[in-house]
PDB file of C-alpha atoms in Angstrom:
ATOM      1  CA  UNK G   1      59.558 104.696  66.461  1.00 32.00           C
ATOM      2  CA  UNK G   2      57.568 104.451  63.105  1.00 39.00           C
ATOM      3  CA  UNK G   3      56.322 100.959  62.449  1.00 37.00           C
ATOM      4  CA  UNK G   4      57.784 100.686  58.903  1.00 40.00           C
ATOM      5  CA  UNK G   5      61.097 101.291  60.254  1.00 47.00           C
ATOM      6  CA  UNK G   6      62.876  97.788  61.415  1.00 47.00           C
ATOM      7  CA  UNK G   7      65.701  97.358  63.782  1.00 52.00           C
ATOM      8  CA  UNK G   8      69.120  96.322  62.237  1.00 52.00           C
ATOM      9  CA  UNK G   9      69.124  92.655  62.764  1.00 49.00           C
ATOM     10  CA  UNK G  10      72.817  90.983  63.422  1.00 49.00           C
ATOM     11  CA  UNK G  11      73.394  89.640  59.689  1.00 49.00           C
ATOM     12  CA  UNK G  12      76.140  87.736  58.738  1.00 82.00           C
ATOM     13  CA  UNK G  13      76.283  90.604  55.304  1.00 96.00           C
ATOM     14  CA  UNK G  14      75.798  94.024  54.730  1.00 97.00           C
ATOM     15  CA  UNK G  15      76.122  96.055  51.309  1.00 98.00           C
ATOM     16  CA  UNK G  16      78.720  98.594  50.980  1.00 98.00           C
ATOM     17  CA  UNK G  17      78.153 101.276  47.979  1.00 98.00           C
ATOM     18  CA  UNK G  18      80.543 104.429  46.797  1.00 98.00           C
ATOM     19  CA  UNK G  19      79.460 107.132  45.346  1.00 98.00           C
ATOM     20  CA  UNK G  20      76.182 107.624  44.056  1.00 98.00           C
ATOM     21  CA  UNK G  21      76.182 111.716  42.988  1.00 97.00           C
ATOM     22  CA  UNK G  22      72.240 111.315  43.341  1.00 97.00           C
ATOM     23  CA  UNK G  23      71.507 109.798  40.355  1.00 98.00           C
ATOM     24  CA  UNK G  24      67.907 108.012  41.079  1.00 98.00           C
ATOM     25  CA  UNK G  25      68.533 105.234  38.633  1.00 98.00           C
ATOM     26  CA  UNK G  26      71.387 103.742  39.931  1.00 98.00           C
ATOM     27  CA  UNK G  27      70.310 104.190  43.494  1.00 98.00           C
ATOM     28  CA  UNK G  28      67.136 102.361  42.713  1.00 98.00           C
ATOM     29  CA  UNK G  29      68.747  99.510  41.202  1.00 98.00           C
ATOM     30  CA  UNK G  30      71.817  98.666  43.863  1.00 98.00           C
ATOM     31  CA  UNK G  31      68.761  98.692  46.497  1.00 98.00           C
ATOM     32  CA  UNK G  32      66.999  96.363  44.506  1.00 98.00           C
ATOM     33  CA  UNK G  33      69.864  94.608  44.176  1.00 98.00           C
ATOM     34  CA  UNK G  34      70.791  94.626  47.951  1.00 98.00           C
ATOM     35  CA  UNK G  35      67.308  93.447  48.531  1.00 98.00           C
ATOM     36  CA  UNK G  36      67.506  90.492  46.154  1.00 97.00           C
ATOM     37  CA  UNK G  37      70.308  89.145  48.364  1.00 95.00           C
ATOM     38  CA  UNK G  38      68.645  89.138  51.386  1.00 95.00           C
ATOM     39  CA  UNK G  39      70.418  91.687  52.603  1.00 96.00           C
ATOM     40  CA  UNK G  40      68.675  94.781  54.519  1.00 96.00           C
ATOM     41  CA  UNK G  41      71.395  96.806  55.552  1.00 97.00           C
ATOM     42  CA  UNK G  42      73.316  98.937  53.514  1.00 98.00           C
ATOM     43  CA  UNK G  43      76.663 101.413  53.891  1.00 98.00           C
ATOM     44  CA  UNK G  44      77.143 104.130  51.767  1.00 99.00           C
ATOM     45  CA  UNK G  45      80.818 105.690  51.506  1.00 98.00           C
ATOM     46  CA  UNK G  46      79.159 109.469  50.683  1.00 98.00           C
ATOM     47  CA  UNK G  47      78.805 111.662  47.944  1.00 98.00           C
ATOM     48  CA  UNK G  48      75.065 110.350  47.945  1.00 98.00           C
ATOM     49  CA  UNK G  49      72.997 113.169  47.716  1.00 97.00           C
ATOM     50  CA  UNK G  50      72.226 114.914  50.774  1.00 96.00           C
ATOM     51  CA  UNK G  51      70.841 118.399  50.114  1.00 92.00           C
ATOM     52  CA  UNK G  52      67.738 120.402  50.958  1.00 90.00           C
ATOM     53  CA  UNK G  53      67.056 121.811  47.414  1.00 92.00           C
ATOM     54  CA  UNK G  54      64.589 120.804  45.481  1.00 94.00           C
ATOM     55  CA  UNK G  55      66.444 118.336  43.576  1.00 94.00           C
ATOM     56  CA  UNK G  56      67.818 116.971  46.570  1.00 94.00           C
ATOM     57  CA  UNK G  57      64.553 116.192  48.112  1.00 96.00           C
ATOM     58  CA  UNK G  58      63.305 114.727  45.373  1.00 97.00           C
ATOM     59  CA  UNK G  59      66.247 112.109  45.239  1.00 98.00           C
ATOM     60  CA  UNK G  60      65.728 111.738  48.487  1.00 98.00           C
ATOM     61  CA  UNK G  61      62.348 110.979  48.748  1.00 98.00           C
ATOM     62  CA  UNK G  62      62.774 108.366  45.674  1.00 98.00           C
ATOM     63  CA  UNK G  63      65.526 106.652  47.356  1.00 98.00           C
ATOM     64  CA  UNK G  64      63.453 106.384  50.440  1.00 98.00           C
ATOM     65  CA  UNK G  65      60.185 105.001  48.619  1.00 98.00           C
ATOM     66  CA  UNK G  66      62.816 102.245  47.232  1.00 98.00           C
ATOM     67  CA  UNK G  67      64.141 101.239  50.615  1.00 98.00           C
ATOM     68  CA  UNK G  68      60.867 101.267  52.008  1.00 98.00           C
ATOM     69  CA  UNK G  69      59.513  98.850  49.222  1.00 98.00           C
ATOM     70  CA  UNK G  70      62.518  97.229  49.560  1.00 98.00           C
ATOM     71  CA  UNK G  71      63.019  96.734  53.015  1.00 98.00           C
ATOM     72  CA  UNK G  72      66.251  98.285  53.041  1.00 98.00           C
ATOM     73  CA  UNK G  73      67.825 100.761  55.435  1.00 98.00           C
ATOM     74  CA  UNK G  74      70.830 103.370  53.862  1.00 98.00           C
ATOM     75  CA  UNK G  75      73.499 104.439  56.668  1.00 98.00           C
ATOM     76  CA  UNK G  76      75.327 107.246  54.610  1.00 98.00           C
ATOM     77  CA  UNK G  77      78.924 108.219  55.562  1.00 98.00           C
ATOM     78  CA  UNK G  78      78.804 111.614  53.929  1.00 98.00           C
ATOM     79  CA  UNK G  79      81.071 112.691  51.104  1.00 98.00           C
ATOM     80  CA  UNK G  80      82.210 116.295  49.793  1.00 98.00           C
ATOM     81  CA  UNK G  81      79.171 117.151  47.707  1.00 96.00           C
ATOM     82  CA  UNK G  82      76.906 117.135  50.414  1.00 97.00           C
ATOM     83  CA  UNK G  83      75.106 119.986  52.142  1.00 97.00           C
ATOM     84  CA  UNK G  84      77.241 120.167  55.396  1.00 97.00           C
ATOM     85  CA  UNK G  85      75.059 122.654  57.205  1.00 97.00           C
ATOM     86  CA  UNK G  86      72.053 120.536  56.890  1.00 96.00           C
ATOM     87  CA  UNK G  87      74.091 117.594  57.785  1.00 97.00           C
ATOM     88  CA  UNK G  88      75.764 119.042  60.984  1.00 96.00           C
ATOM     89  CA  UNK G  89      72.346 120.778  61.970  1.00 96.00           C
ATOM     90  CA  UNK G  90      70.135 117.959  61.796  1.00 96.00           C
ATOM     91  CA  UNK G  91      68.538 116.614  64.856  1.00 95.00           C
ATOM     92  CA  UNK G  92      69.543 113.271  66.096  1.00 96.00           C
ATOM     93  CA  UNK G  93      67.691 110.120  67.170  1.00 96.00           C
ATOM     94  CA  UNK G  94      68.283 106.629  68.399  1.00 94.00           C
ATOM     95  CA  UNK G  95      65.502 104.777  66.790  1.00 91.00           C
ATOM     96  CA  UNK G  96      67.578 101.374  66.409  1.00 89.00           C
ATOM     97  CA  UNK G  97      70.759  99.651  67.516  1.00 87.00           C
ATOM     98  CA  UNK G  98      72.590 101.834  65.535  1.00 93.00           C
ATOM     99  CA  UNK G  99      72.576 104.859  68.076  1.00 95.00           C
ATOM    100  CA  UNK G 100      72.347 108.729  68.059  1.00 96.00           C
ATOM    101  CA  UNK G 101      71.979 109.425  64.031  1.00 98.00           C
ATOM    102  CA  UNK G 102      69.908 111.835  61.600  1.00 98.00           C
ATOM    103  CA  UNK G 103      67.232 110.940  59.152  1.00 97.00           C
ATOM    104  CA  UNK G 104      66.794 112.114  56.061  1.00 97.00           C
ATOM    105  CA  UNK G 105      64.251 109.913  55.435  1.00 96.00           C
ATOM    106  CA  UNK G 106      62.261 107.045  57.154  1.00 97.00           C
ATOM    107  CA  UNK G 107      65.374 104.463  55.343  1.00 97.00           C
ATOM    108  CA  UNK G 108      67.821 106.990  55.341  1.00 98.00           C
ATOM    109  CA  UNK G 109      70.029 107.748  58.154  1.00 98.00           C
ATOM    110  CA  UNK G 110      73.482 109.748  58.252  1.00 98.00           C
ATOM    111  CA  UNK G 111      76.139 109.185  60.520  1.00 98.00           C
ATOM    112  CA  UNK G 112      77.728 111.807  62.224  1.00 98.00           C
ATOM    113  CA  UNK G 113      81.906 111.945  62.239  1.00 98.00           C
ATOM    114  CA  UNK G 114      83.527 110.072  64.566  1.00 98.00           C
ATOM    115  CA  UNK G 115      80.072 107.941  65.385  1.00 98.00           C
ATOM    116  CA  UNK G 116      80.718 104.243  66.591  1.00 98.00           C
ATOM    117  CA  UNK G 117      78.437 101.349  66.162  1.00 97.00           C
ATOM    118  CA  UNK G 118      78.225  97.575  65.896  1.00 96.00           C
ATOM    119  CA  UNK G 119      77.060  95.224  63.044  1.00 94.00           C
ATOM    120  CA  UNK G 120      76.751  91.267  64.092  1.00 89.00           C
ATOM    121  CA  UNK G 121      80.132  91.160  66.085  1.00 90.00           C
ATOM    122  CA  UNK G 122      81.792  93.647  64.178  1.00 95.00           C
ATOM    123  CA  UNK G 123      82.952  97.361  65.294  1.00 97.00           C
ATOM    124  CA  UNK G 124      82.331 100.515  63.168  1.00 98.00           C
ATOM    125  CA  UNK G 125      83.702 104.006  63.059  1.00 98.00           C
ATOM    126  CA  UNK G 126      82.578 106.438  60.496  1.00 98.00           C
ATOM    127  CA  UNK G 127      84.748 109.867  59.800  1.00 98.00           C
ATOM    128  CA  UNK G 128      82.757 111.380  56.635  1.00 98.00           C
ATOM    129  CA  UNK G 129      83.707 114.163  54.590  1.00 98.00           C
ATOM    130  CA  UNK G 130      86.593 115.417  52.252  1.00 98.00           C
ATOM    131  CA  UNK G 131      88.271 118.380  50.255  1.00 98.00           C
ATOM    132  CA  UNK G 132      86.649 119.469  47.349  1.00 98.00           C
ATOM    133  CA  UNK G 133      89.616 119.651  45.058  1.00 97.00           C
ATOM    134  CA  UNK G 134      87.278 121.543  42.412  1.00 96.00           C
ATOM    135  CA  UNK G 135      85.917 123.852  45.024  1.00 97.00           C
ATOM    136  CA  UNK G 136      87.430 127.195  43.081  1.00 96.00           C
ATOM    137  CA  UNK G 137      84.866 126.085  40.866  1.00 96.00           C
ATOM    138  CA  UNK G 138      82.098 126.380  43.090  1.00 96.00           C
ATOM    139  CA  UNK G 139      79.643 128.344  44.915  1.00 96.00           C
ATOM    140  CA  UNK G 140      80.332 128.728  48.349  1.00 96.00           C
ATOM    141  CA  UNK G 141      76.680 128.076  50.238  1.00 94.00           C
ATOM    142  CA  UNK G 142      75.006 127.134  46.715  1.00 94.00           C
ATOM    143  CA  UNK G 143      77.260 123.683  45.651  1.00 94.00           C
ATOM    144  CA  UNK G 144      79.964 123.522  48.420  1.00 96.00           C
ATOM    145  CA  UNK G 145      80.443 123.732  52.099  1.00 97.00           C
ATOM    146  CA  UNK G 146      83.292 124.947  53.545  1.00 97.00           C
ATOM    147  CA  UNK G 147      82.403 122.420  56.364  1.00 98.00           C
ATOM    148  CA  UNK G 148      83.384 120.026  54.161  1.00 98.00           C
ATOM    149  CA  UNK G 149      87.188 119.711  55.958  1.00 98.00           C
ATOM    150  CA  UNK G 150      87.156 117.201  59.023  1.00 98.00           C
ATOM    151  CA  UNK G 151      88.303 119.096  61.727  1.00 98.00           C
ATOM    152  CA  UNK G 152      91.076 118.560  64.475  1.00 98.00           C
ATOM    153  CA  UNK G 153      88.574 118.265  66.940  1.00 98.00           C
ATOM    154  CA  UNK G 154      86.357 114.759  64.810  1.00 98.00           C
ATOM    155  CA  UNK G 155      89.869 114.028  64.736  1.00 98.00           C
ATOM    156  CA  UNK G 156      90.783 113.963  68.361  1.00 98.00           C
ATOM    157  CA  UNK G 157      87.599 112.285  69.205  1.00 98.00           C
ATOM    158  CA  UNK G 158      88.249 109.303  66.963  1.00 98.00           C
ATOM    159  CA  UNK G 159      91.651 109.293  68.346  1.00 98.00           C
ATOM    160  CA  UNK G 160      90.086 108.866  72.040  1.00 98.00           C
ATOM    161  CA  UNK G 161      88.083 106.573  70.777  1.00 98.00           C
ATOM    162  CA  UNK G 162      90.834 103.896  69.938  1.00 97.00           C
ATOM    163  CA  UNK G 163      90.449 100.561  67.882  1.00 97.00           C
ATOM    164  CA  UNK G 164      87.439  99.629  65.489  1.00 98.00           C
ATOM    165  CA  UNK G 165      87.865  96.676  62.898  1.00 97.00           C
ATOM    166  CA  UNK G 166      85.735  98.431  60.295  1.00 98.00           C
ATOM    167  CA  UNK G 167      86.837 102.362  59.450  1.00 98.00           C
ATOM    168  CA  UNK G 168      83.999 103.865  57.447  1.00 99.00           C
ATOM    169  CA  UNK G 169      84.743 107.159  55.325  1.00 99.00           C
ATOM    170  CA  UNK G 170      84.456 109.285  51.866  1.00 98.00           C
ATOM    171  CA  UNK G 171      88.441 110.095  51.545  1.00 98.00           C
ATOM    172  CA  UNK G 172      91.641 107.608  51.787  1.00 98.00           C
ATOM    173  CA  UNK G 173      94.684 108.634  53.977  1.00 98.00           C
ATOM    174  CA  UNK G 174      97.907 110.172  52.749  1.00 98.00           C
ATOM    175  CA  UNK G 175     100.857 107.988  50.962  1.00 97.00           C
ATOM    176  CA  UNK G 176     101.611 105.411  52.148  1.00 97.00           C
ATOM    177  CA  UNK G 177      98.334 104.420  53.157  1.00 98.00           C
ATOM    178  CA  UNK G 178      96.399 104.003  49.942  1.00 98.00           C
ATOM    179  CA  UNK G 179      95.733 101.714  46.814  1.00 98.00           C
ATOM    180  CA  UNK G 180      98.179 101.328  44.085  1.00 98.00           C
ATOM    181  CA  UNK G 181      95.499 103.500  42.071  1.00 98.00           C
ATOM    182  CA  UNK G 182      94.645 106.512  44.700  1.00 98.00           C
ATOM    183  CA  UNK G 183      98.366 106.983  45.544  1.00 98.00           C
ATOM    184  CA  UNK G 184      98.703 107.512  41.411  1.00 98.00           C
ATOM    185  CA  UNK G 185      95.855 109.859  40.797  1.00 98.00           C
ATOM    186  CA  UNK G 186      97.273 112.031  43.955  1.00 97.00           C
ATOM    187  CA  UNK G 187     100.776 111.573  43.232  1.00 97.00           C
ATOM    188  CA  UNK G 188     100.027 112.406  39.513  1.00 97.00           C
ATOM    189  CA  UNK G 189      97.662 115.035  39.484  1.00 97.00           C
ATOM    190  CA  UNK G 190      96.327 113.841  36.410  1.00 96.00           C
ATOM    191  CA  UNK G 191      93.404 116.561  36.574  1.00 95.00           C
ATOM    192  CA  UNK G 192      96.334 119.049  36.287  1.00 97.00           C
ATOM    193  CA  UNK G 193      95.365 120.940  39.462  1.00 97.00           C
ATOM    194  CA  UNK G 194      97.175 123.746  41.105  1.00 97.00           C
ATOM    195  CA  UNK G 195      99.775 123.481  44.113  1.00 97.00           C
ATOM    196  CA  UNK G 196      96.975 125.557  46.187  1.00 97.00           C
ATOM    197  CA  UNK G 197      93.564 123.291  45.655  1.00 97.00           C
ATOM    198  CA  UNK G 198      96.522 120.278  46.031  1.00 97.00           C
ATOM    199  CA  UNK G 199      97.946 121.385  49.677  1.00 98.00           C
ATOM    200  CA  UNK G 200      94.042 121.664  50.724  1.00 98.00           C
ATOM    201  CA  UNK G 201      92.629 118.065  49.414  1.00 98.00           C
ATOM    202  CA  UNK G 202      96.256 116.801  51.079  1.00 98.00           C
ATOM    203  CA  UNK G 203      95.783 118.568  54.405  1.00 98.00           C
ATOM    204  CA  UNK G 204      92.092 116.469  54.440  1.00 98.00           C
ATOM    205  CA  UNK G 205      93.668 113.188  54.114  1.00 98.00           C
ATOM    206  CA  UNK G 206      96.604 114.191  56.385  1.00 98.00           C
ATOM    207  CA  UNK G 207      93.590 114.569  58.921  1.00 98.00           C
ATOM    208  CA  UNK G 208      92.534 110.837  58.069  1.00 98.00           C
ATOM    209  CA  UNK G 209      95.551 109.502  58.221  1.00 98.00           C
ATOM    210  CA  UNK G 210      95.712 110.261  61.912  1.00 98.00           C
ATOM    211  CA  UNK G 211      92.739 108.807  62.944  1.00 98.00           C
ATOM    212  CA  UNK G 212      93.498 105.593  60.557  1.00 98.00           C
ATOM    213  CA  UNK G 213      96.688 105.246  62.312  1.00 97.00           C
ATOM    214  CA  UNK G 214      95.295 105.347  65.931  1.00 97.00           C
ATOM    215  CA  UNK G 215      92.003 103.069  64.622  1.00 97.00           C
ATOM    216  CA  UNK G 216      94.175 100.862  63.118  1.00 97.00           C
ATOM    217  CA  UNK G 217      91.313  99.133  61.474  1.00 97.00           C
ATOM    218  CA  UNK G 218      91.398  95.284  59.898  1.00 97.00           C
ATOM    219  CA  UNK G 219      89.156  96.852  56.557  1.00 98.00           C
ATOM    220  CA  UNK G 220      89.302 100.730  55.466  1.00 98.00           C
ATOM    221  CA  UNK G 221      86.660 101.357  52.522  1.00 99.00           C
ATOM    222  CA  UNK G 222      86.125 104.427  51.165  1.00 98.00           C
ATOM    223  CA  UNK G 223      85.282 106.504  47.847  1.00 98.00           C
ATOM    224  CA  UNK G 224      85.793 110.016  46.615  1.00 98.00           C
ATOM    225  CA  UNK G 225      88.454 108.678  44.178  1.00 98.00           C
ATOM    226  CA  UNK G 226      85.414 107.033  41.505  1.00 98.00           C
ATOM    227  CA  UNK G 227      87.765 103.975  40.620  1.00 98.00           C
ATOM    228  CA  UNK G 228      87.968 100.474  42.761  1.00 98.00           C
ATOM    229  CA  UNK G 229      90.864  98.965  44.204  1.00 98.00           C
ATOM    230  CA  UNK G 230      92.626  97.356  47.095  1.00 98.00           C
ATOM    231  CA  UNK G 231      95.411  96.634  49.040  1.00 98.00           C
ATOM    232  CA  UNK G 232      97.037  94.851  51.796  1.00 98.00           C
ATOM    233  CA  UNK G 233      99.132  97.090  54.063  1.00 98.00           C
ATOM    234  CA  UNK G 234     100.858  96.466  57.089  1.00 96.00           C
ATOM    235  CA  UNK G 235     100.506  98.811  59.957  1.00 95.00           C
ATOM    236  CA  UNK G 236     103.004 100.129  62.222  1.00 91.00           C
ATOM    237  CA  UNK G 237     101.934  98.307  65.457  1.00 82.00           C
ATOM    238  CA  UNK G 238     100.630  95.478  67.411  1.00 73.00           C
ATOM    239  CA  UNK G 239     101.102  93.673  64.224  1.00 84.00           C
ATOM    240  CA  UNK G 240      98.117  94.706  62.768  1.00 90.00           C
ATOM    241  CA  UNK G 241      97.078  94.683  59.184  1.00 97.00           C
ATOM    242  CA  UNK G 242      94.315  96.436  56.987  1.00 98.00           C
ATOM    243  CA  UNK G 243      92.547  95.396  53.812  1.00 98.00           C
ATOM    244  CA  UNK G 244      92.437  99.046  52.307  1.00 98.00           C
ATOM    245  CA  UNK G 245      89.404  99.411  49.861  1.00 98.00           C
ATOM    246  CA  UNK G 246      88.428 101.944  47.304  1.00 98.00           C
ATOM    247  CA  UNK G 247      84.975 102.092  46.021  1.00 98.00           C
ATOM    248  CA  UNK G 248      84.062 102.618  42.351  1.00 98.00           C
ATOM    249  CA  UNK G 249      81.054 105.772  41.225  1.00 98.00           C
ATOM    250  CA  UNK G 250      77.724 105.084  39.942  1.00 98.00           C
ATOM    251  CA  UNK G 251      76.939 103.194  37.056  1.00 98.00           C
ATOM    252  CA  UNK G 252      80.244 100.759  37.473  1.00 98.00           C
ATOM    253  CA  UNK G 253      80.917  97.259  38.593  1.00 95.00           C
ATOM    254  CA  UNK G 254      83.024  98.662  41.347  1.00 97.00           C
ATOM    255  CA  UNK G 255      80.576 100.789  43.347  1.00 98.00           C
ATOM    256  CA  UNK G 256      78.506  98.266  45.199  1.00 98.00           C
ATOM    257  CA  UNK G 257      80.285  95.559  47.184  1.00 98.00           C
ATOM    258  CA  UNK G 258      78.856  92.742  49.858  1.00 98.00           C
ATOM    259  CA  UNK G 259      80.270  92.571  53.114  1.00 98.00           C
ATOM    260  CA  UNK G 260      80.396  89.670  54.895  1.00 96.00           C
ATOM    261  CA  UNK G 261      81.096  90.184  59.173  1.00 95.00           C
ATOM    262  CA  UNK G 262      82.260  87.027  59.817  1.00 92.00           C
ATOM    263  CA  UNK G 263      85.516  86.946  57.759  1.00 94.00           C
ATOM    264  CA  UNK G 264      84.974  90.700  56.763  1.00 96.00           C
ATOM    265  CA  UNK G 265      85.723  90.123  53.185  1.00 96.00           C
ATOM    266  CA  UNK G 266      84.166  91.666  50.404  1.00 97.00           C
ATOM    267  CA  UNK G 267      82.009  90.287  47.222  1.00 96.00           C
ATOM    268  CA  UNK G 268      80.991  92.180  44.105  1.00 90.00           C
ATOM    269  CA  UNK G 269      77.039  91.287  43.265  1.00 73.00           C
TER     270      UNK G 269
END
């Protein structure tokens, strides 16, 4: 284990961040941020930056420099815009109580779908990824990854897995089990896109749904949707509830959040 790299302690708070779309700037200052708090330990909802171009590294590496100064470790939940292959092909380590995950960097760690962990008292499960609903516009292998979709199987494994109180991911679930404001931007399609690109982003959070329904989780947060919101929903059994969360894009009031483990409420900074 490399001495600069410190073991999660069990802290009452964490910081919770949406999307970032590597942009340096903004990166740099919610980690400052995060750091002025007190706070070490921060989750990131995906769409952060993961490739192995050159741009990519070099975000990367600046983001890492940051933590390091910092003191601040990134556990990334990845979104759509990410560089799946490298993601799914990178070698795994347990280097701290958070388990089996990959670095990207000596701060920078990425959790692999369906990977469970513990914060303080708290249970985790992360499911990252989503449907790129602009992927006709892409380049297949250049800026999207087919391996993008959660699969049946990351699906069936968070199934087995059963209960967590905190779900981690990019995407929401289908209707009903959104915000007020994601169940409007997919009900409305106010991007005007086609019944085909439509059917695929809804098969995605289809997928979600089913492993939100068998997590059953006290607090979903996610992003993908670059707007914030919430809402209090009422699941279908035991009598649970969940706080559903949507985190806001870089360079808004809504993408970085506090969360405190105790009460598991969140705080804007």
């Amino acid at each position: 284990m490399n001495a600069r790299r410190r073991s999660i302690p069990e802290r009452v708070t964490v910081a919770v961040a949406g999307d970032w779309d590597s942009t340096i700037d903004w990166a740099r200052r919610c980690i400052e941020t995060v750091a002025g708090q007190g706070i070490h330990t921060l989750l990131h909802l995906g769409d952060f930056g993961l490739s192995p171009s050159p741009a990519g590294q070099a975000f990367l590496a600046a983001v890492d420099e940051a933590c390091l100064e910092h003191d601040v470790t990134i556990y990334v939940t990845p979104g759509n815009h990410e560089n799946w292959p490298a993601i799914l092909t990178a070698p795994v380590a347990e280097r701290n109580e958070i388990g089996l995950v990959a670095w990207f960097g000596e701060r920078i760690a990425v959790l692999p779908r369906g990977h469970r962990f513990t914060l303080g008292d708290s249970t985790f499960v992360s499911l990252g990824g989503a449907p790129s609903i602009d992927y006709e516009f892409r380049v297949s292998g250049v800026d999207w990854w087919p391996e993008e979709m959660i699969t049946q199987d990351d699906v069936a494994a968070v199934v087995a897995g059963g209960h967590a109180e905190i779900m981690l991911a990019h995407d929401a679930p289908d209707a009903p089990w959104q915000t007020d404001k994601v169940a409007a931007v997919c009900a409305n399609n106010p991007g005007g896109w086609p019944a085909k690109v439509r059917a695929y982003a809804t098969s995605g959070r289809r997928r979600l749904t089913e492993a939100f329904l068998a997590v059953e989780p006290e607090l979903y947060l996610h992003g993908h949707y670059h707007l914030a919101d919430r809402k209090h929903l009422k699941l279908p059994s035991r009598g649970r509830s969940c706080n559903m969360v949507a985190l806001d894009c870089e360079w808004t009031p809504g993408n970085l959040q506090f969360l405190d483990l105790t009460t598991l409420s969140l705080t804007s900074h």
